[in-house]
Short mmCIF file of C-alpha atoms in Angstrom, two decimals:
data_model
loop_
_atom_site.label_atom_id
_atom_site.label_comp_id
_atom_site.label_asym_id
_atom_site.label_seq_id
_atom_site.Cartn_x
_atom_site.Cartn_y
_atom_site.Cartn_z
CA MET A 20 -5.31 -25.93 -2.45
CA GLN A 21 -5.50 -23.53 0.52
CA ARG A 22 -1.42 -22.41 2.00
CA TYR A 23 -0.58 -21.37 5.43
CA PHE A 24 2.19 -20.10 6.63
CA ILE A 25 4.00 -21.12 10.58
CA ASN A 26 6.40 -20.48 12.71
CA GLU A 27 8.40 -23.65 12.94
CA ALA A 28 9.80 -26.20 10.70
CA LEU A 29 7.65 -29.42 9.75
CA ALA A 30 9.12 -32.97 9.23
CA LEU A 31 7.27 -36.13 7.68
CA GLN A 32 4.59 -36.77 10.54
CA ASP A 33 4.93 -33.52 12.88
CA GLU A 34 1.78 -32.35 14.05
CA PHE A 35 0.72 -28.88 14.74
CA THR A 36 -1.46 -26.85 15.55
CA LEU A 37 -2.54 -23.13 13.10
CA SER A 38 -2.44 -19.79 14.95
CA LYS A 39 -5.94 -18.69 15.95
CA ALA A 40 -6.02 -16.42 13.06
CA ASP A 41 -5.69 -19.20 10.50
CA SER A 42 -7.29 -21.56 12.34
CA HIS A 43 -10.41 -19.63 12.19
CA HIS A 44 -10.19 -18.97 7.95
CA LEU A 45 -9.25 -22.73 7.33
CA LEU A 46 -12.14 -23.82 10.02
CA LYS A 47 -15.04 -21.31 9.45
CA VAL A 48 -14.04 -20.00 5.78
CA MET A 49 -13.06 -22.98 4.56
CA ARG A 50 -14.88 -25.48 5.69
CA ALA A 51 -12.68 -28.24 6.26
CA GLN A 52 -13.80 -31.21 7.81
CA ILE A 53 -11.39 -33.65 9.86
CA GLY A 54 -9.43 -35.53 7.05
CA GLU A 55 -9.27 -32.60 3.87
CA LYS A 56 -5.84 -32.58 3.43
CA ILE A 57 -3.90 -28.59 3.61
CA GLU A 58 -0.45 -27.25 2.34
CA VAL A 59 1.87 -25.44 5.17
CA VAL A 60 4.60 -24.37 4.54
CA GLY A 61 7.52 -24.08 7.84
CA SER A 62 9.68 -22.27 8.58
CA ASP A 63 12.67 -22.75 6.24
CA GLN A 64 10.13 -22.32 2.92
CA ARG A 65 9.21 -26.43 2.96
CA VAL A 66 5.59 -27.13 1.62
CA TRP A 67 4.29 -30.00 4.00
CA LEU A 68 0.71 -31.73 2.19
CA SER A 69 -0.81 -31.79 5.32
CA GLN A 70 -3.61 -33.40 6.68
CA LEU A 71 -6.67 -31.65 9.67
CA LEU A 72 -6.78 -33.54 12.08
CA ASP A 73 -9.78 -32.39 14.60
CA ASN A 74 -11.42 -29.22 13.52
CA ALA A 75 -12.36 -27.96 16.58
CA ALA A 76 -9.81 -24.45 17.30
CA PRO A 77 -6.86 -24.50 17.50
CA ALA A 78 -6.80 -26.65 13.56
CA SER A 79 -4.17 -29.44 14.71
CA LEU A 80 -3.02 -31.06 11.04
CA LYS A 81 -0.60 -33.97 10.59
CA ALA A 82 2.24 -32.81 8.07
CA VAL A 83 2.46 -36.35 5.85
CA GLN A 84 4.12 -35.83 2.38
CA GLU A 85 6.11 -33.13 1.58
CA ILE A 86 5.39 -31.02 -1.70
CA THR A 87 8.23 -28.66 -1.67
CA LYS A 88 8.88 -27.37 -5.20
CA SER A 89 11.12 -23.31 -5.40
CA VAL A 90 9.14 -20.94 -6.99
CA GLU A 91 10.95 -17.81 -5.00
CA LEU A 92 12.50 -15.83 -7.69
CA PRO A 93 16.73 -16.81 -8.50
CA VAL A 94 17.13 -12.99 -6.79
CA GLU A 95 16.30 -11.67 -4.17
CA VAL A 96 15.27 -8.62 -5.02
CA THR A 97 13.87 -4.78 -3.31
CA ILE A 98 10.73 -3.57 -4.45
CA ALA A 99 12.30 0.37 -1.88
CA CYS A 100 9.66 2.42 -2.98
CA GLY A 101 8.68 6.45 -1.86
CA ILE A 102 4.97 5.89 0.13
CA SER A 103 2.19 6.66 -1.55
CA LYS A 104 -0.74 8.55 -1.69
CA GLY A 105 -4.61 5.62 -1.12
CA ASP A 106 -4.20 2.68 -0.86
CA LYS A 107 -1.12 2.63 -3.64
CA ASN A 108 1.22 1.15 -1.14
CA GLU A 109 -1.48 -2.08 -0.50
CA GLN A 110 -0.77 -2.47 -4.43
CA ILE A 111 2.78 -2.90 -4.02
CA ILE A 112 3.09 -4.82 -1.27
CA LYS A 113 0.32 -7.68 -3.60
CA ARG A 114 0.94 -7.84 -6.96
CA GLY A 115 4.87 -7.31 -5.60
CA THR A 116 4.25 -10.61 -3.70
CA GLU A 117 2.83 -12.17 -6.39
CA MET A 118 5.20 -11.79 -8.97
CA GLY A 119 8.63 -13.11 -6.18
CA ALA A 120 10.13 -9.53 -3.88
CA SER A 121 11.49 -10.96 -0.92
CA HIS A 122 10.88 -7.67 0.94
CA PHE A 123 9.55 -4.27 0.54
CA GLN A 124 10.67 -1.23 1.84
CA PHE A 125 9.59 2.80 2.82
CA PHE A 126 10.31 5.46 2.24
CA THR A 127 9.38 8.90 2.86
CA ALA A 128 10.15 11.28 -0.26
CA ARG A 129 10.48 14.93 -0.46
CA TYR A 130 7.84 14.07 -2.86
CA SER A 131 5.86 12.10 -0.28
CA VAL A 132 2.30 13.30 0.41
CA ALA A 133 0.55 11.36 2.43
CA ARG A 134 3.82 10.67 5.64
CA TRP A 135 3.01 8.53 8.45
CA ASN A 136 3.55 9.11 12.11
CA GLU A 137 5.07 6.64 14.46
CA LYS A 138 1.40 6.03 16.48
CA LYS A 139 0.39 5.83 12.30
CA ILE A 140 3.81 3.14 11.38
CA ASP A 141 3.22 0.54 14.33
CA ARG A 142 -0.28 0.12 12.26
CA LYS A 143 0.98 0.38 8.44
CA LEU A 144 3.22 -1.60 9.25
CA GLN A 145 1.01 -4.93 10.99
CA ARG A 146 -1.64 -4.57 8.14
CA PHE A 147 1.04 -4.70 5.65
CA GLU A 148 2.84 -7.75 6.89
CA GLU A 149 -1.02 -9.40 6.51
CA ILE A 150 -1.12 -8.23 3.46
CA ALA A 151 2.23 -9.63 2.28
CA LYS A 152 1.16 -12.75 3.90
CA ALA A 153 -2.33 -13.50 2.28
CA ALA A 154 -0.35 -12.93 -0.63
CA ALA A 155 1.80 -14.98 -0.47
CA GLU A 156 -0.71 -18.15 0.47
CA GLN A 157 -2.20 -17.16 -2.74
CA SER A 158 0.28 -17.25 -4.53
CA HIS A 159 2.08 -20.10 -3.19
CA ARG A 160 4.90 -18.72 -2.15
CA GLN A 161 7.79 -19.81 -0.12
CA MET A 162 8.36 -17.19 2.08
CA ILE A 163 6.62 -14.46 3.42
CA PRO A 164 8.28 -11.27 1.97
CA THR A 165 9.38 -8.82 4.76
CA VAL A 166 7.92 -4.55 4.93
CA GLU A 167 9.41 -2.14 6.89
CA ILE A 168 9.90 1.36 6.86
CA ILE A 169 13.23 3.11 6.26
CA SER A 170 15.48 6.08 6.20
CA PHE A 171 16.48 7.97 3.21
CA ALA A 172 19.85 8.01 5.06
CA ASP A 173 19.79 3.49 5.85
CA LEU A 174 17.84 3.36 1.72
CA VAL A 175 21.28 4.65 -0.16
CA ASN A 176 23.81 2.74 2.36
CA SER A 177 21.53 0.37 1.72
CA PRO A 178 24.14 -2.53 1.26
CA VAL A 179 23.41 -4.78 -1.24
CA GLN A 180 24.83 -5.93 -3.80
CA HIS A 181 22.83 -4.50 -7.16
CA ARG A 182 20.85 -1.00 -7.14
CA MET A 183 19.04 0.56 -8.91
CA VAL A 184 17.03 3.75 -9.57
CA ALA A 185 14.27 3.32 -11.89
CA TYR A 186 14.19 6.19 -13.39
CA GLU A 187 11.73 8.21 -15.27
CA GLU A 188 14.04 11.83 -16.64
CA SER A 189 16.50 8.99 -17.56
CA ALA A 190 13.24 7.97 -19.38
CA LYS A 191 12.30 10.36 -20.82
CA GLU A 192 16.44 11.58 -22.41
CA GLY A 193 16.14 7.67 -24.56
CA GLU A 194 17.81 5.45 -21.33
CA PHE A 195 17.01 2.06 -22.27
CA ALA A 196 20.35 0.25 -22.03
CA ASN A 197 21.05 0.55 -17.89
CA PHE A 198 18.46 -1.67 -16.65
CA LYS A 199 19.72 -4.63 -18.29
CA ARG A 200 22.76 -3.52 -17.68
CA VAL A 201 21.61 -4.41 -14.28
CA LEU A 202 20.42 -8.07 -15.10
CA SER A 203 22.65 -8.49 -16.68
CA ASN A 204 25.62 -8.21 -14.29
CA THR A 205 23.22 -9.66 -12.23
CA ALA A 206 23.92 -13.48 -11.07
CA SER A 207 20.44 -16.27 -9.24
CA GLY A 208 21.52 -16.21 -5.63
CA ASP A 209 22.68 -11.97 -6.32
CA ALA A 210 20.76 -9.37 -4.24
CA LEU A 211 18.99 -6.02 -6.18
CA LEU A 212 17.31 -3.51 -5.10
CA ALA A 213 14.94 -1.28 -7.25
CA VAL A 214 13.80 1.62 -5.84
CA PHE A 215 11.16 3.57 -7.20
CA GLY A 216 9.55 7.22 -6.55
CA PRO A 217 5.90 7.69 -5.20
CA GLU A 218 3.61 9.62 -7.41
CA GLY A 219 5.94 12.97 -8.11
CA GLY A 220 8.58 11.38 -8.51
CA LEU A 221 12.28 11.85 -7.66
CA ALA A 222 13.07 14.99 -6.43
CA PRO A 223 16.83 16.42 -8.29
CA GLU A 224 18.44 15.86 -4.84
CA GLU A 225 17.70 12.30 -4.10
CA ILE A 226 18.61 11.81 -7.67
CA LYS A 227 21.14 13.05 -6.48
CA SER A 228 21.87 11.15 -3.49
CA PHE A 229 21.10 7.72 -5.77
CA ASN A 230 24.01 9.04 -8.00
CA ASP A 231 26.55 9.71 -5.51
CA ALA A 232 26.02 6.27 -4.11
CA ASN A 233 26.57 4.51 -6.60
CA PHE A 234 23.07 3.50 -7.60
CA THR A 235 22.41 3.01 -11.62
CA LEU A 236 19.36 5.49 -13.05
CA ALA A 237 17.99 2.99 -15.30
CA GLY A 238 14.56 4.08 -17.64
CA LEU A 239 12.03 1.22 -18.26
CA GLY A 240 10.88 1.94 -21.34
CA PRO A 241 9.12 5.60 -23.06
CA ARG A 242 5.74 5.47 -21.51
CA ILE A 243 5.83 6.82 -18.25
CA LEU A 244 4.52 4.17 -15.52
CA ARG A 245 2.78 4.96 -12.30
CA ALA A 246 4.17 4.54 -8.45
CA GLU A 247 2.55 1.50 -8.21
CA SER A 248 2.55 -0.47 -12.03
CA ALA A 249 7.09 -0.02 -11.96
CA PRO A 250 7.44 -2.61 -9.65
CA MET A 251 6.02 -4.75 -11.66
CA TYR A 252 7.71 -3.99 -14.54
CA VAL A 253 10.38 -4.66 -12.81
CA LEU A 254 9.87 -7.65 -10.56
CA SER A 255 7.88 -9.37 -13.94
CA ALA A 256 11.10 -8.45 -15.91
CA ILE A 257 13.49 -10.38 -13.50
CA SER A 258 11.47 -13.76 -13.40
CA TYR A 259 11.17 -13.01 -17.38
CA GLN A 260 14.83 -13.26 -18.02
CA PHE A 261 16.31 -15.45 -15.08
CA GLU A 262 13.64 -17.91 -15.23
CA LEU A 263 11.18 -18.51 -18.89
CA GLN A 264 14.06 -21.05 -20.46
CA MET B 20 1.59 18.42 -19.13
CA GLN B 21 -2.37 17.08 -19.85
CA ARG B 22 -2.32 15.19 -22.79
CA TYR B 23 -5.55 15.02 -24.60
CA PHE B 24 -6.88 13.33 -28.00
CA ILE B 25 -9.29 14.12 -31.03
CA ASN B 26 -10.82 13.00 -33.93
CA GLU B 27 -8.86 14.55 -36.38
CA ALA B 28 -5.32 15.08 -37.88
CA LEU B 29 -3.09 18.51 -37.20
CA ALA B 30 -1.52 20.48 -38.84
CA LEU B 31 0.91 23.61 -37.79
CA GLN B 32 -1.02 26.88 -37.16
CA ASP B 33 -4.09 24.63 -37.42
CA GLU B 34 -7.07 25.58 -35.07
CA PHE B 35 -9.44 22.64 -33.34
CA THR B 36 -11.58 22.72 -30.75
CA LEU B 37 -11.06 20.08 -27.96
CA SER B 38 -15.20 17.32 -27.17
CA LYS B 39 -17.47 18.62 -24.57
CA ALA B 40 -16.28 16.69 -22.18
CA ASP B 41 -12.57 17.08 -22.47
CA SER B 42 -13.43 21.03 -22.77
CA HIS B 43 -15.17 20.89 -19.35
CA HIS B 44 -11.80 19.43 -18.22
CA LEU B 45 -9.15 21.24 -18.92
CA LEU B 46 -11.46 24.67 -18.29
CA LYS B 47 -13.15 23.72 -15.46
CA VAL B 48 -11.44 21.21 -13.31
CA MET B 49 -7.10 21.78 -15.44
CA ARG B 50 -8.50 25.57 -15.05
CA ALA B 51 -6.52 26.91 -18.01
CA GLN B 52 -5.79 30.17 -19.29
CA ILE B 53 -5.58 32.14 -22.04
CA GLY B 54 -2.34 31.44 -23.38
CA GLU B 55 -1.04 28.19 -22.01
CA LYS B 56 -0.04 24.95 -23.57
CA ILE B 57 -1.06 21.71 -23.07
CA GLU B 58 -0.78 18.28 -25.56
CA VAL B 59 -3.39 17.40 -28.50
CA VAL B 60 -2.63 14.20 -30.55
CA GLY B 61 -3.80 14.09 -33.47
CA SER B 62 -5.67 11.01 -35.60
CA ASP B 63 -2.87 10.03 -36.92
CA GLN B 64 -0.89 9.56 -34.03
CA ARG B 65 1.14 13.17 -34.37
CA VAL B 66 1.19 15.09 -31.13
CA TRP B 67 1.16 19.22 -30.95
CA LEU B 68 2.05 21.48 -28.20
CA SER B 69 -1.53 24.21 -28.49
CA GLN B 70 -2.57 26.63 -26.88
CA LEU B 71 -5.25 27.55 -25.65
CA LEU B 72 -6.83 30.69 -27.61
CA ASP B 73 -10.23 30.88 -25.20
CA ASN B 74 -11.49 30.09 -22.29
CA ALA B 75 -15.01 29.39 -23.73
CA ALA B 76 -16.63 25.73 -23.81
CA PRO B 77 -16.00 24.06 -26.18
CA ALA B 78 -11.76 24.69 -25.42
CA SER B 79 -10.96 26.90 -28.90
CA LEU B 80 -6.70 25.74 -29.34
CA LYS B 81 -3.85 26.41 -31.79
CA ALA B 82 -0.98 23.48 -32.78
CA VAL B 83 1.76 25.81 -32.21
CA GLN B 84 4.93 22.94 -32.27
CA GLU B 85 5.21 19.49 -33.36
CA ILE B 86 6.97 17.17 -30.49
CA THR B 87 5.65 14.05 -31.84
CA LYS B 88 8.13 11.40 -29.68
CA SER B 89 7.54 7.38 -30.47
CA VAL B 90 6.45 5.98 -27.17
CA GLU B 91 4.64 3.20 -28.31
CA LEU B 92 5.09 -0.68 -28.20
CA PRO B 93 7.29 -1.88 -31.55
CA VAL B 94 5.08 -5.13 -31.08
CA GLU B 95 1.91 -5.01 -31.96
CA VAL B 96 -0.34 -6.36 -28.75
CA THR B 97 -3.71 -6.87 -28.19
CA ILE B 98 -4.42 -8.36 -24.74
CA ALA B 99 -7.74 -10.90 -25.24
CA CYS B 100 -9.04 -11.55 -21.28
CA GLY B 101 -11.99 -14.53 -19.45
CA ILE B 102 -14.00 -11.81 -18.79
CA SER B 103 -13.39 -11.58 -14.97
CA LYS B 104 -15.17 -10.38 -12.06
CA GLY B 105 -15.71 -6.57 -10.19
CA ASP B 106 -13.77 -4.05 -10.94
CA LYS B 107 -10.22 -6.40 -12.89
CA ASN B 108 -11.47 -6.31 -16.46
CA GLU B 109 -11.76 -2.06 -16.46
CA GLN B 110 -7.34 -2.71 -14.29
CA ILE B 111 -6.58 -5.08 -16.88
CA ILE B 112 -7.55 -1.75 -19.29
CA LYS B 113 -6.09 0.81 -16.83
CA ARG B 114 -3.05 -0.32 -16.62
CA GLY B 115 -2.84 -2.29 -19.88
CA THR B 116 -2.62 0.24 -22.26
CA GLU B 117 -0.50 2.32 -19.28
CA MET B 118 1.95 -0.88 -20.35
CA GLY B 119 1.62 -0.26 -24.83
CA ALA B 120 -1.42 -2.87 -25.85
CA SER B 121 -3.02 -1.70 -29.18
CA HIS B 122 -6.60 -3.96 -28.18
CA PHE B 123 -8.18 -4.99 -25.44
CA GLN B 124 -10.93 -8.03 -26.66
CA PHE B 125 -13.39 -9.91 -23.94
CA PHE B 126 -14.41 -13.33 -24.07
CA THR B 127 -17.53 -15.11 -21.77
CA ALA B 128 -15.21 -18.01 -20.92
CA ARG B 129 -16.76 -21.37 -19.43
CA TYR B 130 -14.92 -20.52 -16.14
CA SER B 131 -16.37 -16.39 -16.25
CA VAL B 132 -18.09 -16.15 -13.22
CA ALA B 133 -19.73 -12.49 -14.95
CA ARG B 134 -22.64 -12.72 -17.05
CA TRP B 135 -22.96 -9.12 -19.82
CA ASN B 136 -26.35 -9.62 -22.12
CA GLU B 137 -26.35 -7.49 -24.93
CA LYS B 138 -27.81 -4.49 -22.49
CA LYS B 139 -24.79 -4.45 -19.93
CA ILE B 140 -22.55 -4.98 -22.96
CA ASP B 141 -22.81 -1.69 -24.19
CA ARG B 142 -22.18 0.19 -21.26
CA LYS B 143 -19.78 -1.64 -20.58
CA LEU B 144 -18.13 -0.51 -23.74
CA GLN B 145 -18.80 2.26 -23.31
CA ARG B 146 -17.09 2.40 -19.29
CA PHE B 147 -13.65 0.12 -21.16
CA GLU B 148 -13.40 2.84 -24.22
CA GLU B 149 -13.28 5.83 -21.73
CA ILE B 150 -11.12 4.18 -18.89
CA ALA B 151 -8.89 3.72 -22.09
CA LYS B 152 -9.18 6.78 -22.67
CA ALA B 153 -8.50 8.60 -19.93
CA ALA B 154 -5.55 5.51 -19.61
CA ALA B 155 -4.34 6.53 -22.71
CA GLU B 156 -3.95 9.84 -22.57
CA GLN B 157 -2.41 9.64 -18.53
CA SER B 158 0.36 7.53 -20.40
CA HIS B 159 0.33 9.56 -22.57
CA ARG B 160 0.40 7.36 -25.06
CA GLN B 161 -0.13 8.01 -29.15
CA MET B 162 -3.05 5.64 -29.30
CA ILE B 163 -6.27 5.29 -27.57
CA PRO B 164 -5.99 1.27 -27.87
CA THR B 165 -9.92 -0.58 -28.59
CA VAL B 166 -12.17 -2.27 -26.33
CA GLU B 167 -14.40 -5.29 -28.06
CA ILE B 168 -16.53 -7.92 -26.67
CA ILE B 169 -15.31 -11.39 -28.59
CA SER B 170 -16.74 -15.14 -29.33
CA PHE B 171 -15.08 -17.56 -28.33
CA ALA B 172 -15.01 -18.70 -31.73
CA ASP B 173 -13.95 -14.97 -33.45
CA LEU B 174 -10.72 -15.14 -30.61
CA VAL B 175 -9.58 -18.81 -31.85
CA ASN B 176 -9.49 -17.86 -35.41
CA SER B 177 -7.98 -14.77 -34.64
CA PRO B 178 -5.83 -14.27 -38.09
CA VAL B 179 -3.02 -12.10 -35.68
CA GLN B 180 0.39 -14.06 -37.04
CA HIS B 181 1.56 -14.30 -33.53
CA ARG B 182 -0.63 -16.27 -30.57
CA MET B 183 -0.24 -17.14 -27.29
CA VAL B 184 -2.79 -18.40 -24.03
CA ALA B 185 -0.69 -17.66 -20.67
CA TYR B 186 -1.21 -21.51 -19.46
CA GLU B 187 -1.26 -22.28 -15.25
CA GLU B 188 -0.68 -26.18 -15.93
CA SER B 189 1.58 -25.96 -18.61
CA ALA B 190 4.01 -23.27 -15.04
CA LYS B 191 3.14 -26.17 -13.28
CA GLU B 192 4.62 -28.78 -15.22
CA GLY B 193 7.73 -26.49 -16.00
CA GLU B 194 7.05 -25.40 -19.16
CA PHE B 195 9.31 -21.30 -19.25
CA ALA B 196 10.87 -21.69 -23.02
CA ASN B 197 7.77 -21.33 -25.25
CA PHE B 198 7.13 -17.68 -24.21
CA LYS B 199 10.80 -16.46 -24.61
CA ARG B 200 10.32 -18.26 -28.26
CA VAL B 201 7.35 -16.63 -29.21
CA LEU B 202 8.94 -12.91 -28.48
CA SER B 203 12.26 -14.61 -29.92
CA ASN B 204 10.66 -15.31 -32.62
CA THR B 205 8.61 -11.70 -32.91
CA ALA B 206 9.75 -8.72 -34.95
CA SER B 207 9.45 -5.48 -34.90
CA GLY B 208 6.04 -3.85 -36.07
CA ASP B 209 4.27 -7.53 -35.93
CA ALA B 210 0.78 -8.14 -33.89
CA LEU B 211 0.88 -10.99 -31.53
CA LEU B 212 -2.18 -12.31 -29.71
CA ALA B 213 -1.84 -12.62 -26.01
CA VAL B 214 -4.60 -14.58 -24.40
CA PHE B 215 -5.72 -15.96 -20.31
CA GLY B 216 -8.05 -17.08 -19.12
CA PRO B 217 -10.42 -15.57 -16.07
CA GLU B 218 -9.51 -16.06 -11.95
CA GLY B 219 -11.63 -19.75 -12.36
CA GLY B 220 -8.89 -20.47 -15.45
CA LEU B 221 -9.40 -21.94 -18.58
CA ALA B 222 -10.59 -24.75 -19.15
CA PRO B 223 -9.38 -28.08 -20.43
CA GLU B 224 -11.69 -28.11 -23.40
CA GLU B 225 -10.46 -24.52 -24.41
CA ILE B 226 -6.77 -24.95 -24.48
CA LYS B 227 -7.02 -28.35 -26.05
CA SER B 228 -9.35 -25.02 -29.20
CA PHE B 229 -6.19 -23.16 -28.34
CA ASN B 230 -3.84 -25.98 -29.39
CA ASP B 231 -5.57 -27.63 -32.20
CA ALA B 232 -5.84 -23.03 -33.74
CA ASN B 233 -1.69 -23.50 -33.25
CA PHE B 234 -1.67 -21.52 -29.90
CA THR B 235 0.67 -21.91 -28.24
CA LEU B 236 0.81 -22.59 -24.33
CA ALA B 237 3.52 -20.61 -22.15
CA GLY B 238 3.66 -20.84 -19.08
CA LEU B 239 4.42 -17.13 -17.11
CA GLY B 240 7.19 -18.37 -15.08
CA PRO B 241 6.00 -20.54 -11.18
CA ARG B 242 3.96 -18.73 -8.77
CA ILE B 243 0.46 -18.49 -9.26
CA LEU B 244 -0.55 -15.03 -11.12
CA ARG B 245 -3.53 -13.23 -10.63
CA ALA B 246 -6.33 -12.60 -14.32
CA GLU B 247 -5.56 -9.32 -13.88
CA SER B 248 -1.23 -9.23 -13.04
CA ALA B 249 -0.93 -12.11 -15.60
CA PRO B 250 -1.32 -9.74 -19.00
CA MET B 251 0.79 -7.22 -16.55
CA TYR B 252 3.58 -9.58 -16.85
CA VAL B 253 3.58 -9.97 -21.69
CA LEU B 254 3.55 -6.60 -21.65
CA SER B 255 5.98 -5.57 -19.07
CA ALA B 256 8.31 -8.45 -20.46
CA ILE B 257 7.40 -7.53 -24.30
CA SER B 258 8.22 -3.83 -23.15
CA TYR B 259 11.93 -5.32 -21.24
CA GLN B 260 13.35 -7.15 -24.53
CA PHE B 261 12.05 -4.93 -27.84
CA GLU B 262 12.52 -1.67 -26.36
CA LEU B 263 15.05 -1.62 -23.19
CA GLN B 264 18.25 -2.25 -25.89
#
């Protein structure tokens, strides 16, 4: 069933309208008929089965039954990535949303080839937020992950409780215990920040900064993972550790 | 460092040549110079640092030092997928190779939209094998995963020791213990077959066939995963379970 997000909290029998873009999608793309039911997530993450009242734009609906069932990862995961080339950043947002990330942060890493100037950043962020919203709808999330651009200094000083860096050199040296140790110290409800380099990896001085700030450097197994695959590994492992039991 | 696969086993000081395509890649694309070293994996999965002897095609090299270090998943994983549309099948092979799968099998599922006729299958398989080889080189695997098309009957009768189906309906019903149970019964050196539906999922009668054949139906957490993401979840979790410690 189609799912949309709205910016207000809903209660039973509340009538409301969808945004212009979502109305267009529901009425024109999905061709919904009056009386048809869809899922709508309010700003409080409660999910309502809602009935289409009228098929003129904007789509007006009524909340007819609450169907909230938590599908969110029990750990609030921030995926922070060095800016990569091409559509890799978008892939990270798309698949990372599907796999339960709460926040995405992008930073210009020493080895980032792509550079985003001020004008580009606004366009990029808008596009990224649209991708996060669409992926959250498709994967039936209850929240849309946030996306932001962050400076390296702010990233290193991030106040998140559990902080790790996926580090290829650790893996090459056979370090395979740290990621498991981070997760064994993490409890449901905690927040975790995982940092990933761009295609070229993280520079030695960046690794030193993370190390000095007490981030845990962790290898993700003996195979070389692409920049856009490593976040999927981490999110899958967190789900496996916390959700499958 | 660049890595190539060859079809023979090597010993120290052995001289050998690369295939036509790999020679072209090494000499023309990478512009390797005489004396330059690359990594070459023999048919016995041993890895040799090899020196370029001559820069006329085909590239001739000499094995100068063995550098074998196991990077293979300790479980031999077969990823079997209902044929999906577009480039999803190729993505599964590319990322699944990077994440350690040993074999890929594709079957025409009840809800598969794409149909491959005899002529198409040969072309597809050739393309898939090229993708597996390139991904194995890039992720520094010691083996190239096999790719085959399999009938549904052969898949259901597969003699692999541990057999599971990623089943969305299990997840919706809150079944989150079975995948972990499969892995806790799996030991290093075992073989595991994991089956995934196409975009539209598996049909009830397909699920019944797997169930009757004693496959374990397993949910992969509470979020809906795309057809091409679910195999990555399974491979990441297997790596996390068996390789990180």
